[in-house]
Coordinates of C-alpha atoms in Angstrom, one line a residue:
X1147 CA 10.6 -23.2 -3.5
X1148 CA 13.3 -22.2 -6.2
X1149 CA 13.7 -19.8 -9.1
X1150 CA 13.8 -16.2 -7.3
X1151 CA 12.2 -13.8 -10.4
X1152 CA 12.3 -10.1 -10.4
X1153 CA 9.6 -8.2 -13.0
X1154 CA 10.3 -5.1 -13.1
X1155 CA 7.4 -3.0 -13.6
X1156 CA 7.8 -2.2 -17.7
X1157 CA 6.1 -3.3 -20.6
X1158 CA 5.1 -6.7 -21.2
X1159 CA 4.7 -7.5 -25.3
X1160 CA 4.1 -4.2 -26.2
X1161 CA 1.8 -3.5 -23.1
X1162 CA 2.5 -1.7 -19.7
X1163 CA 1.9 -4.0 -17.2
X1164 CA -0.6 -1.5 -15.8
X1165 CA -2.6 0.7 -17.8
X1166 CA -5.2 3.5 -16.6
X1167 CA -7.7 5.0 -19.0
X1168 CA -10.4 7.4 -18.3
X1169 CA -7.9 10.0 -16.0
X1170 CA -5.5 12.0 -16.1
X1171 CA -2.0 9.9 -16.0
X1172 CA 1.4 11.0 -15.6
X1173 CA 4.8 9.1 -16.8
X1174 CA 6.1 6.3 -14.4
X1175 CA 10.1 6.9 -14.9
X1176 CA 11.2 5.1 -12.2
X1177 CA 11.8 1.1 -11.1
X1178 CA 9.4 -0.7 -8.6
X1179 CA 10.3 -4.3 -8.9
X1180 CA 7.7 -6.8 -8.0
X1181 CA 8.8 -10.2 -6.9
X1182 CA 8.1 -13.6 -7.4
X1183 CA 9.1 -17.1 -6.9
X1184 CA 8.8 -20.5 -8.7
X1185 CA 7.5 -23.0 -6.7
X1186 CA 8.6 -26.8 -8.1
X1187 CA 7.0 -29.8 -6.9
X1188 CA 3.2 -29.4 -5.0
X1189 CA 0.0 -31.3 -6.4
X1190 CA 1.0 -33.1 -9.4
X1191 CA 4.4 -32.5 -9.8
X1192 CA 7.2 -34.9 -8.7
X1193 CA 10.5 -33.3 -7.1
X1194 CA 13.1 -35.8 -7.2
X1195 CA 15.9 -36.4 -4.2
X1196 CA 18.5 -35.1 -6.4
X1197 CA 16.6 -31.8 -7.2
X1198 CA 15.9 -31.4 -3.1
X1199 CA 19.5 -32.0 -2.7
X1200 CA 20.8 -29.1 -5.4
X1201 CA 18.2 -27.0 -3.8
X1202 CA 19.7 -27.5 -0.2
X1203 CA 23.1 -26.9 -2.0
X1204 CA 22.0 -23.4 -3.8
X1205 CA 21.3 -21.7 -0.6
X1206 CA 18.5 -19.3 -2.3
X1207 CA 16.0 -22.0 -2.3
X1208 CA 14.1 -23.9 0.7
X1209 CA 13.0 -27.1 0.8
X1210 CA 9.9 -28.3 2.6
X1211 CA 7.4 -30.9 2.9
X1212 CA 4.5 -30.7 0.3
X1213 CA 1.9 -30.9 3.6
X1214 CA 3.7 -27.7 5.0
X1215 CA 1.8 -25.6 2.1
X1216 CA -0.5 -28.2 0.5
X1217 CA -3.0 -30.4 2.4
X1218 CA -3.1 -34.3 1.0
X1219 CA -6.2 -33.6 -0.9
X1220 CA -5.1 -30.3 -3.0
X1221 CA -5.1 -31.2 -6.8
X1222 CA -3.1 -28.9 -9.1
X1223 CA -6.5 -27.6 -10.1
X1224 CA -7.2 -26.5 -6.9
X1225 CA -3.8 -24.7 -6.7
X1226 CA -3.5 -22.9 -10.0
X1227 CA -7.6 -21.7 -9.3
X1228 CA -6.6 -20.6 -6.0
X1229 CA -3.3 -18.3 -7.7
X1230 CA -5.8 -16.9 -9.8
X1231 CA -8.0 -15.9 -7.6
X1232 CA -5.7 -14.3 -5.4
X1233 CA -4.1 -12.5 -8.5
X1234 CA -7.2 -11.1 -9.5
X1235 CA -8.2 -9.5 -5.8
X1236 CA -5.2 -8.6 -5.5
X1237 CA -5.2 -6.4 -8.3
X1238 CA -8.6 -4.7 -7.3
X1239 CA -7.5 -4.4 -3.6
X1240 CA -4.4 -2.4 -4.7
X1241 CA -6.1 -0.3 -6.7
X1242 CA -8.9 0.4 -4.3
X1243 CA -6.0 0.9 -1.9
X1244 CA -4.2 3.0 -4.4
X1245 CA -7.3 5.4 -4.8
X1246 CA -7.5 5.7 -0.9
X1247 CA -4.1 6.4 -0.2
X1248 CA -4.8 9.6 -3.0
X1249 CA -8.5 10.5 -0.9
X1250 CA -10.0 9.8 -4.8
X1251 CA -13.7 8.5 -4.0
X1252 CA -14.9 5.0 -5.0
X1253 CA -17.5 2.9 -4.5
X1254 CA -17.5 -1.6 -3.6
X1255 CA -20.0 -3.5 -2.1
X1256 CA -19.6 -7.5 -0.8
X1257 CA -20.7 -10.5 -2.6
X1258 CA -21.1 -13.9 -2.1
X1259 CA -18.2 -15.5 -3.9
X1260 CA -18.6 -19.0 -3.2
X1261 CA -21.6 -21.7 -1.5
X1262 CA -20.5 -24.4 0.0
X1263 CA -22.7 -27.6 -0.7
X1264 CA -24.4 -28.9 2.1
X1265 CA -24.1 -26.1 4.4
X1266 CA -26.6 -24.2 6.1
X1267 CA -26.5 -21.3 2.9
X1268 CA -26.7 -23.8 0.2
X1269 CA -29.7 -23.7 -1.3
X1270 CA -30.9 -20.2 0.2
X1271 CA -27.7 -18.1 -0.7
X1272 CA -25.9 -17.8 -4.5
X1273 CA -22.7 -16.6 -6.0
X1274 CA -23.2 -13.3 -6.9
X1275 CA -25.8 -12.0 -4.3
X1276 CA -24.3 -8.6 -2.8
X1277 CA -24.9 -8.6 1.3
X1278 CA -26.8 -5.9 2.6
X1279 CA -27.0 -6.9 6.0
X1280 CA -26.7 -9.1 8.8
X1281 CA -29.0 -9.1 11.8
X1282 CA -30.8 -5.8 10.9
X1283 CA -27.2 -4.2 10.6
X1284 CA -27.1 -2.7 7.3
X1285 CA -23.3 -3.4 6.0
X1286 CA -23.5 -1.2 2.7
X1287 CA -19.9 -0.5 1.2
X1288 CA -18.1 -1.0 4.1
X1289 CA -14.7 -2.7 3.4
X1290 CA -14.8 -4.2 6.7
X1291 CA -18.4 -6.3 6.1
X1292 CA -17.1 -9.7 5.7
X1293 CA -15.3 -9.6 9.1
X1294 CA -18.4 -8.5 10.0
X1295 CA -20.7 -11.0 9.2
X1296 CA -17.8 -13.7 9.9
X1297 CA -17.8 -12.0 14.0
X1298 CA -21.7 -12.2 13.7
X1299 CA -21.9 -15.9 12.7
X1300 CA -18.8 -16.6 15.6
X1301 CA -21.1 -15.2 18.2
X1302 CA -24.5 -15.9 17.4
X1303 CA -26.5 -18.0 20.1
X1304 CA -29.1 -19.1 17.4
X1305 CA -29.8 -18.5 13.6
X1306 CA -28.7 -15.2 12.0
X1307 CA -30.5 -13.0 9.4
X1308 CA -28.6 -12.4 6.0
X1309 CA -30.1 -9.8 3.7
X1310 CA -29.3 -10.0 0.3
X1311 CA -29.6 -8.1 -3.0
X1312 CA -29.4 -10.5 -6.0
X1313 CA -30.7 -8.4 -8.8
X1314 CA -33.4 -6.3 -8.6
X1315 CA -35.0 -8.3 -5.5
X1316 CA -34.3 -7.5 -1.8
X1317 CA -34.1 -11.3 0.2
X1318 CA -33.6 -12.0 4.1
X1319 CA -32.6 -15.4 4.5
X1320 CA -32.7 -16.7 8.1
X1321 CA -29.3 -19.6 8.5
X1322 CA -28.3 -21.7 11.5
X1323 CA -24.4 -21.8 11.5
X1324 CA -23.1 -25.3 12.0
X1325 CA -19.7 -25.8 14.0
X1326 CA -16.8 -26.5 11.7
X1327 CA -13.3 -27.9 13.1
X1328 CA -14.8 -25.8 16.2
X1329 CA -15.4 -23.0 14.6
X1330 CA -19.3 -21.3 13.7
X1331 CA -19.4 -21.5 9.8
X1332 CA -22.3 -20.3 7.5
X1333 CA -20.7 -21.9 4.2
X1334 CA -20.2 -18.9 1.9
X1335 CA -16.7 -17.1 1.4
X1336 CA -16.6 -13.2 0.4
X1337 CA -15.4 -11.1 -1.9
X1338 CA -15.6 -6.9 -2.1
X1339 CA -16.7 -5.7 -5.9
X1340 CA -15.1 -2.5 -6.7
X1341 CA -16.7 0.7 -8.9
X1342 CA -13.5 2.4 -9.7
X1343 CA -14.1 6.0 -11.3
X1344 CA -11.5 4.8 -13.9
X1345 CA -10.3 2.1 -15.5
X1346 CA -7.0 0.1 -14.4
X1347 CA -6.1 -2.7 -16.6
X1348 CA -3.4 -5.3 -15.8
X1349 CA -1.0 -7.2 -18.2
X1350 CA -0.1 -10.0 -15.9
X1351 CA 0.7 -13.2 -17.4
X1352 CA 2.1 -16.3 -15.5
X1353 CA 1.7 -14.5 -12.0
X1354 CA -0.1 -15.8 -9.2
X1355 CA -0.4 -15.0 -5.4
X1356 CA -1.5 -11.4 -3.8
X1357 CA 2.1 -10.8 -3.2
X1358 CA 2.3 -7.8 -5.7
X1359 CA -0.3 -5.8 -4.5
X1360 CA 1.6 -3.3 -2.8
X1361 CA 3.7 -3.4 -5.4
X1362 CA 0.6 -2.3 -8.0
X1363 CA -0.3 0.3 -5.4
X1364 CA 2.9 2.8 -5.6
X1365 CA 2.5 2.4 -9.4
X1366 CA -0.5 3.8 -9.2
X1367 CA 0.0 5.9 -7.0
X1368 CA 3.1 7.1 -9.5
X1369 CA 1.5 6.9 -12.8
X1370 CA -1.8 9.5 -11.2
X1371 CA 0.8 11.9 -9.4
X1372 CA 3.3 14.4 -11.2
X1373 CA 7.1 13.6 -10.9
X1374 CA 8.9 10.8 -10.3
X1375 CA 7.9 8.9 -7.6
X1376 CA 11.0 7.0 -6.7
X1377 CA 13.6 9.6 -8.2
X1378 CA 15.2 7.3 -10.5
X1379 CA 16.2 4.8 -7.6
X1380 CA 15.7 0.7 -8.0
X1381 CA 13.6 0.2 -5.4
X1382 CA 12.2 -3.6 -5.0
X1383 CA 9.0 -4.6 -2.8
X1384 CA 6.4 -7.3 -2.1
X1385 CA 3.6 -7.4 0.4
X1386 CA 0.0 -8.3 0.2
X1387 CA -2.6 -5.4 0.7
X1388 CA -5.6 -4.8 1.7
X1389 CA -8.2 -2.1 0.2
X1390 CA -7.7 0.3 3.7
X1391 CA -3.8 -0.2 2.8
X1392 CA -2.8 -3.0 5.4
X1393 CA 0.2 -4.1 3.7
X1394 CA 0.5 -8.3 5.3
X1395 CA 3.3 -10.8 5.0
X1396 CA 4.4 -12.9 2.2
X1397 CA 6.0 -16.4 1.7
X1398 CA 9.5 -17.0 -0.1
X1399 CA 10.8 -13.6 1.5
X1400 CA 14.0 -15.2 1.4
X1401 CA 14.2 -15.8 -2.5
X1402 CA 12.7 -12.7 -3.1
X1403 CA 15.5 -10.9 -1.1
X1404 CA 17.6 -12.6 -3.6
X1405 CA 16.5 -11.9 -6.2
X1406 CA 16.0 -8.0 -5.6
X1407 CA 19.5 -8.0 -5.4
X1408 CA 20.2 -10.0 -8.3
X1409 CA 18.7 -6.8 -10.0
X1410 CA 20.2 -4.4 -8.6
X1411 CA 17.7 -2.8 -6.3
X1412 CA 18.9 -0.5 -3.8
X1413 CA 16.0 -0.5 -1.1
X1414 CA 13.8 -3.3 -0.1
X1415 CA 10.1 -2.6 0.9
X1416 CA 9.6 -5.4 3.4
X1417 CA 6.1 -6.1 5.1
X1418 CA 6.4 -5.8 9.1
X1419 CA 5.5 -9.0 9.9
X1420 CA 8.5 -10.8 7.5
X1421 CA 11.3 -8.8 8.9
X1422 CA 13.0 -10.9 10.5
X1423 CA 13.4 -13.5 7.9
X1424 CA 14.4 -10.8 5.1
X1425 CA 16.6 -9.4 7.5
X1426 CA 18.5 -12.3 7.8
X1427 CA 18.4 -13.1 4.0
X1428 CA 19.6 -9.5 3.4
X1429 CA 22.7 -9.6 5.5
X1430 CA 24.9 -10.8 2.7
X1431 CA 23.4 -8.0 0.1
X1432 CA 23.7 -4.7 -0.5
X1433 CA 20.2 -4.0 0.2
X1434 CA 18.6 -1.2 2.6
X1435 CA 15.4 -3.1 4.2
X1436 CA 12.9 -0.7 5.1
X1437 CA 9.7 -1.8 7.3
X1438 CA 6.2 -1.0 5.7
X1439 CA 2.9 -2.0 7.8
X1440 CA 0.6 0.4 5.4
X1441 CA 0.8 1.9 2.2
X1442 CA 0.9 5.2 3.5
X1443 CA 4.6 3.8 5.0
X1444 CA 5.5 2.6 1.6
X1445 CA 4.4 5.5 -0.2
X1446 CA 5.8 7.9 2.4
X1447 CA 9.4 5.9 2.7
X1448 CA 9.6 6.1 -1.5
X1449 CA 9.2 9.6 -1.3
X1450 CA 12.0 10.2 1.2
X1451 CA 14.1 7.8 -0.7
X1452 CA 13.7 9.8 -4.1
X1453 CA 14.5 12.9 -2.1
X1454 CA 17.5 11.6 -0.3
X1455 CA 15.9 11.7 3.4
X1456 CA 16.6 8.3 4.2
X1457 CA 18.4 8.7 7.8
X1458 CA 14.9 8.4 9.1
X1459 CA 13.4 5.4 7.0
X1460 CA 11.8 2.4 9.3
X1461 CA 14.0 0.0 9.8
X1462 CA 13.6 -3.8 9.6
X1463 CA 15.4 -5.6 12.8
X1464 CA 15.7 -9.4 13.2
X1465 CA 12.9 -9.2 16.6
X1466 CA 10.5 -8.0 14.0
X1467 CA 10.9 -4.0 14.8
X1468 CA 11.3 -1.0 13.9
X1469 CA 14.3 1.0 14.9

């Protein structure tokens, strides 16, 4: 997993790399880094012994077994359509996360994103249908309704009603989950669909992953509130988020330590869960590792770094605490 990058959130050709229309907006002056990393080798691509060995040899990269992130099946189709995908929801999920941290209203509802063929929805369920219910329980916008209908399907004894919306028409469809790999299983994955009051466009090119999305979220959060949000510190991040603000762990925390300090970021926003790992990584730096488990953390510790109150930040320890 080589090639730490830093992307500093600026513009991109001309184009911020997030734009909102349709609000009032305030100028972002300060630095939130997102970060990335290159991955070489996976599905279709050959990594050669002497590459492995230059890797081991660089220190900021790690070297695994393609079956440790890819299973034996995966095509570089799969892969690239899977990066997208998480991209794309990541981007809605911070800004729905965004809007929440700031108590501005919105609307989402959950869809059927995918049928799998041959499973007990195929043929009765479609992309696209919105889920209304499950088992007489209406679910309306509530971000928690996939987990939801996954914990109904997980305990049912028998069948399970699904009401659905697709269009104009209101549909129950009555399924019998089938075990998979020992788990109850339906065959449809889920997705929330997001009415923002606004519009909050992206110029992301060549990124994929929901690593950035708490990233996204303080620059929204910045460019919808007066001042500068970070004081005019370089402060770097990554974490994956969820719309209520769950902020979840991230592979290549290692490489993206690096490469935060590579730029010259002063604080690293580092998701609970990887602390120990960016701890480690961060030894050798100059950074100040701060522990976030929700955006109101993030968005709380930026604010005390800007203002200089940092003797109380959360602190990342190598047992995974806070100190």
């Amino acid at each position: 997993m080589p090639g730490p990058v830093v992307n500093t959130l600026e513009p991109v050709d001309g184009k911020d790399l997030i734009t909102i229309s349709g609000t009032e907006t305030y100028e972002a002056e300060g630095q939130l880094d997102m970060l990335t990393v290159a991955v070489a080798g996976g599905p279709g691509n050959t990594v050669y012994a002497s590459e492995a060995l230059r890797s081991v040899i660089k220190g900021t990269d790690t070297v695994v077994p393609n079956e440790t992130y890819y299973p034996l099946t995966t095509t570089r189709e799969d892969v690239t359509g899977q990066n997208t995908a998480q991209m794309a929801s990541s981007q809605d999920t911070a800004t729905a996360a965004a809007l929440g941290e700031l108590g501005i209203d919105y609307s989402s509802v959950t869809t059927v994103a995918e049928v799998v063929a041959n499973s007990p929805a195929d043929g009765q369920v479609q992309p696209g249908d919105e889920i209304t219910s499950i088992d007489g329980t209406g679910l309306g916008g509530d971000p928690d309704a996939a987990t939801a209908v996954a914990a109904a399907v997980t305990e049912s004894e028998g069948s399970v009603q699904l009401g659905l919306k697709r269009g104009d028409n209101e549909l129950s469809v009555e399924l019998e989950p089938k075990p998979v790999h020992g788990k109850k299983m339906i065959g449809i994955s889920m997705q929330q669909r997001f009415d923002f009051p606004f519009e909050v466009t992206y110029n992301v090119k060549d990124i994929g992953g929901p690593s950035a999305g708490m990233i996204f979220a303080l620059t929204i959060i910045d460019e919808l509130t007066p001042g500068n949000l970070t004081g005019g510190t370089p402060i770097a991040g990554t974490g994956a988020i969820d719309p209520a603000g769950t902020v979840s762990p991230i592979g290549g925390a290692r490489q993206k330590v690096s490469a935060a300090s590579d730029a010259g970021a002063e604080y690293f926003l580092s998701p609970a869960k990887n602390c120990p790992e960016v701890v480690d990584a961060a030894a050798s730096t100059d950074l100040n590792v701060v522990r976030i488990d929700t955006l109101s953390d993030a968005h709380a510790a930026v604010e005390d770094i800007a203002a200089g109150n940092t003797d109380s930040l959360p602190q990342c320890d190598a047992q995974q605490g806070a100190r």
